[in-house]
Structures are given as structure tokens and as C-alpha cells.
């Protein structure tokens, strides 16, 4: 396989049985990268053939890699204001940015706070997303108030309608659930075959550390990392694992940031527990050094949990390479820098909104690192790259095989990569509405130059060809078999 530049469009007239063909590329099939042509009809993959394919329109992908369109299963857009401040991306700019970064599917969150009806919240998100999304989307449900009505009526109905994953928080005033509430949500997920995603940080550890740091006037940005200790993250992870074990239902620990937590998850998985885990670019490509700046620019890298000390990174990479961490998503949280530093240069770390943008840079950062930059023993095959970023998220959130794979009958969603394109990441290249990227100035090799969604070229070499509102809501299947019997602790 020796890639050469310039995929180009052409048209053929002989046999018009396919709407569209992708020819000449190295196509990443589940069985491995294969020199094969792809035929598309009615938005679906209709042929995979070494023989030539005739179609109305052909894209020549010679020298390029043809990957399934990325599935970013953790991103925030159009979320309601948080503590009086709003994020920059709505569904229009958030999905546009994802699409230009090689994704064809996103799963953002519909967030319920205390006192809100989950059903009303989701209806509102549907309204906004359906008018603005460029690519297809599902919703995870953030459950901030698991009342009996929500647990017995609203959630079962929403799961039936295709919102089959639930995020819960073990920290944050207004969102965090107590231990009893967590158990009731897990119980519901078991009954319904849904997956619970856990934001695992210990609230009391954060509050105690924050209070003591502020008493000592330790207010600089770097104390954000101290306040959100990895010990507190590990405790909450262990608690969530224990609850999952007690209720006997799988969970997903999201945005794992530290080697301590990876170890805890590995131990649980070694005991045979169905514990899944996700990490994100900020825990592999940023560190606490990026927050510890003399000026406020470190606020660009403040997120929760925070990027850890650089000495932590080898353990994170080990977790990716040995499969303990099975999903790599962006956790795109699009705060503007201007909002992050609105409190002025002396604002304490507690004043900085948590979260960083990254939906468009997620895939190129990992591609470059794992195909070229890492030492050979730390590289991933193309299939492993696709699994982490695309196939496993589609499987675990009930979208496979419609999404996440190049196979007959799947949606014709592709990202065509130029593996030799060298890009210096600059915020002005990106399509989000955020005023910065934490990866400004970083050079990567390999870039998704063309995105195809349901057989439509929506982005090609810098040109946006899609319309806001073309994205479809994706009802997700239940990822697990519903268990009508309660946990064996009650039936044994
Ligand atoms: N949790 C997330 O999932 N994203 C951003 C911030 C947070 O706390
Ligand atoms: Zn979270
Ligand atoms: Zn998030």
C-alpha cells in the first residue's frame, strides 16, 4: 500500500446501476484494509467489488484510505446554559465541525436538571437538532432528577423511542445523584437493556479539596487539577463498578483521565465484569503542564476530569493499547476562551467553565499519533483505530451495523483520508464556533479530506456541501437484552 495524493471526481456513463462509486482506495473493511471498489445506491452500501463499478458519479480514492465515517459518541452541543454561561456550538456548528473532521454520526446529550421533565427536555432537543444538524445524531439522556415518574414512565418511553443510553453524574450541584438514586437508575437500565454512562468523580473530595485550597489562597489554574484529584476519580469509579456489580448491569465509565482509574477498570474487567471505558484526546495529548501557565491561557485546557501530570500518560496509552479503554471520543465541550476568562486575570480556578472543544481534531490527533508518531510498539492498525473511534461506539450505543462499519446494507457513511497530508492545526481551519483550539500549532500527519454521509458528499477538500437540517435522528437499539428478573442478590 503506497498512498499517493489527490482523490478526484469523475463520471461514468456506461451502466448506471449505482448512484455513486468510490474506486481505487484502500477500504478499511472489518477483515482488514482491502483494495476494493464501493458501490452506493439509495444512501446504502450496495456493492463491495474488486471488479470495476459503474455509477452516475465516481470518486477516485487512489492513494487514500476509505474509513467508515467516524462515530463521536460523547460530545456536547446546544446544551442549555450552565451557571449562567452558554457554550459556543449549537447543532449546526457542532455537527458541521464534526463532519469536517471525518465524522458522520454524533451522539450528544439531552440534559435534565433537577425539577425538569426528561420527556420535555428531549422534545426540546429534538426540535433544535432536526432543524440544524448536518450529520446524523442520537441522544444520550443526562438524568439529573430520577423521580418515580421519570424512572417508571419517561425513561422507558424514551428508551423505546431510541434514546438507549443514560449519563449520570457523581458530582456537580444540580446534577449529581446520591448512591440510592444511582442504584435506581442502574436498576431501570438493567430492566430496559440500556447503558449507563458514569461521570465518576467523588463530590466530597472535590468540595473538601477546593475549600482547603481556597482557604490557603491557592487559586491559580493549576489547583483545578489538585481539586479534581485522581484519588477522588478512582473512588467514584470503584463505587460505580460496585453498584454495577450489585445490580448486575453494564456501565461505561466516561472520560477516564488517569492511570489509577485505568488500573481499577482493568481489575474489574479481569473479574469478568461488563465495565466499559472511554477516554478522550485531552488525556492523551494534553497534560497538567498545559493548564499551569503564567497567564490565563491555561484556561483553554481546563476540563473535568482534568488532564493529569505528564507521567500519567504512558498508563493511559497502555489502557488504549491493551483494550481496557475501548472507546475514544471527543467530549467536545465548546466553551469560548472569552467566557472561560470572563472573571479576569485573577479569577480563581473555580470560576473557569470546565470543558474543551475537540470534535474536529479528535480523529486526526489519534490517527497521526498511532499511525506515524508513536514508537512502533505503541501504534494501532487501521482496524484498531476504526474500532476505537467508530465501530465500538456504534456497537455499544446500539447503532451497529447501520453505522460504524463498511458492510453491505450499512449506511454509505465514509471518511476518505489522505494519510500523507500534513496539517498544522489552527483554529481558523476548524468549523466550530469556538474562539480557540487547545491544539493550536500542533502538527499532524493524515487528515480526513472528504466526508460522505448516506451517499452524499457533504464535505470535500475544504468545501462544505451539506445543508443544516439534513442530519437525521438515529433511534438507537437497546445495547443489551432487557433483564426482567432483578439482580440475583434478590432472587438467589
Ligand atoms: N463532563 C463531561 O462529560 N463533559 C464536560 C464536562 C464534564 O464534567
Ligand atoms: Zn462528565
Ligand atoms: Zn462530556
mmCIF file of N, CA and C and ligand atoms in Angstrom, residues 74 76 109 167 255 331 333, ligand 3:
data_model
loop_
_atom_site.group_PDB
_atom_site.id
_atom_site.type_symbol
_atom_site.label_atom_id
_atom_site.label_comp_id
_atom_site.label_asym_id
_atom_site.label_seq_id
_atom_site.Cartn_x
_atom_site.Cartn_y
_atom_site.Cartn_z
ATOM 1 N N UNK A 74 -19.461 10.977 22.311
ATOM 2 C CA UNK A 74 -19.517 11.829 23.503
ATOM 3 C C UNK A 74 -19.160 13.253 23.092
ATOM 4 N N UNK A 76 -20.871 17.541 23.318
ATOM 5 C CA UNK A 76 -21.926 18.414 23.844
ATOM 6 C C UNK A 76 -22.176 19.520 22.833
ATOM 7 N N UNK A 109 -25.820 15.053 24.112
ATOM 8 C CA UNK A 109 -26.621 14.795 25.304
ATOM 9 C C UNK A 109 -27.862 15.676 25.354
ATOM 10 N N UNK A 167 -26.669 9.127 30.939
ATOM 11 C CA UNK A 167 -25.468 9.560 31.678
ATOM 12 C C UNK A 167 -25.858 10.044 33.059
ATOM 13 N N UNK A 255 -14.859 9.571 30.032
ATOM 14 C CA UNK A 255 -13.695 10.464 30.153
ATOM 15 C C UNK A 255 -12.714 10.054 31.258
ATOM 16 N N UNK A 331 -15.514 14.283 23.817
ATOM 17 C CA UNK A 331 -16.052 15.104 24.905
ATOM 18 C C UNK A 331 -15.979 16.595 24.541
ATOM 19 N N UNK A 333 -16.724 20.057 24.385
ATOM 20 C CA UNK A 333 -17.498 20.941 25.283
ATOM 21 C C UNK A 333 -17.098 22.360 24.930
HETATM 22 ZN ZN1 LIG B 3 -18.898 15.338 28.333
#
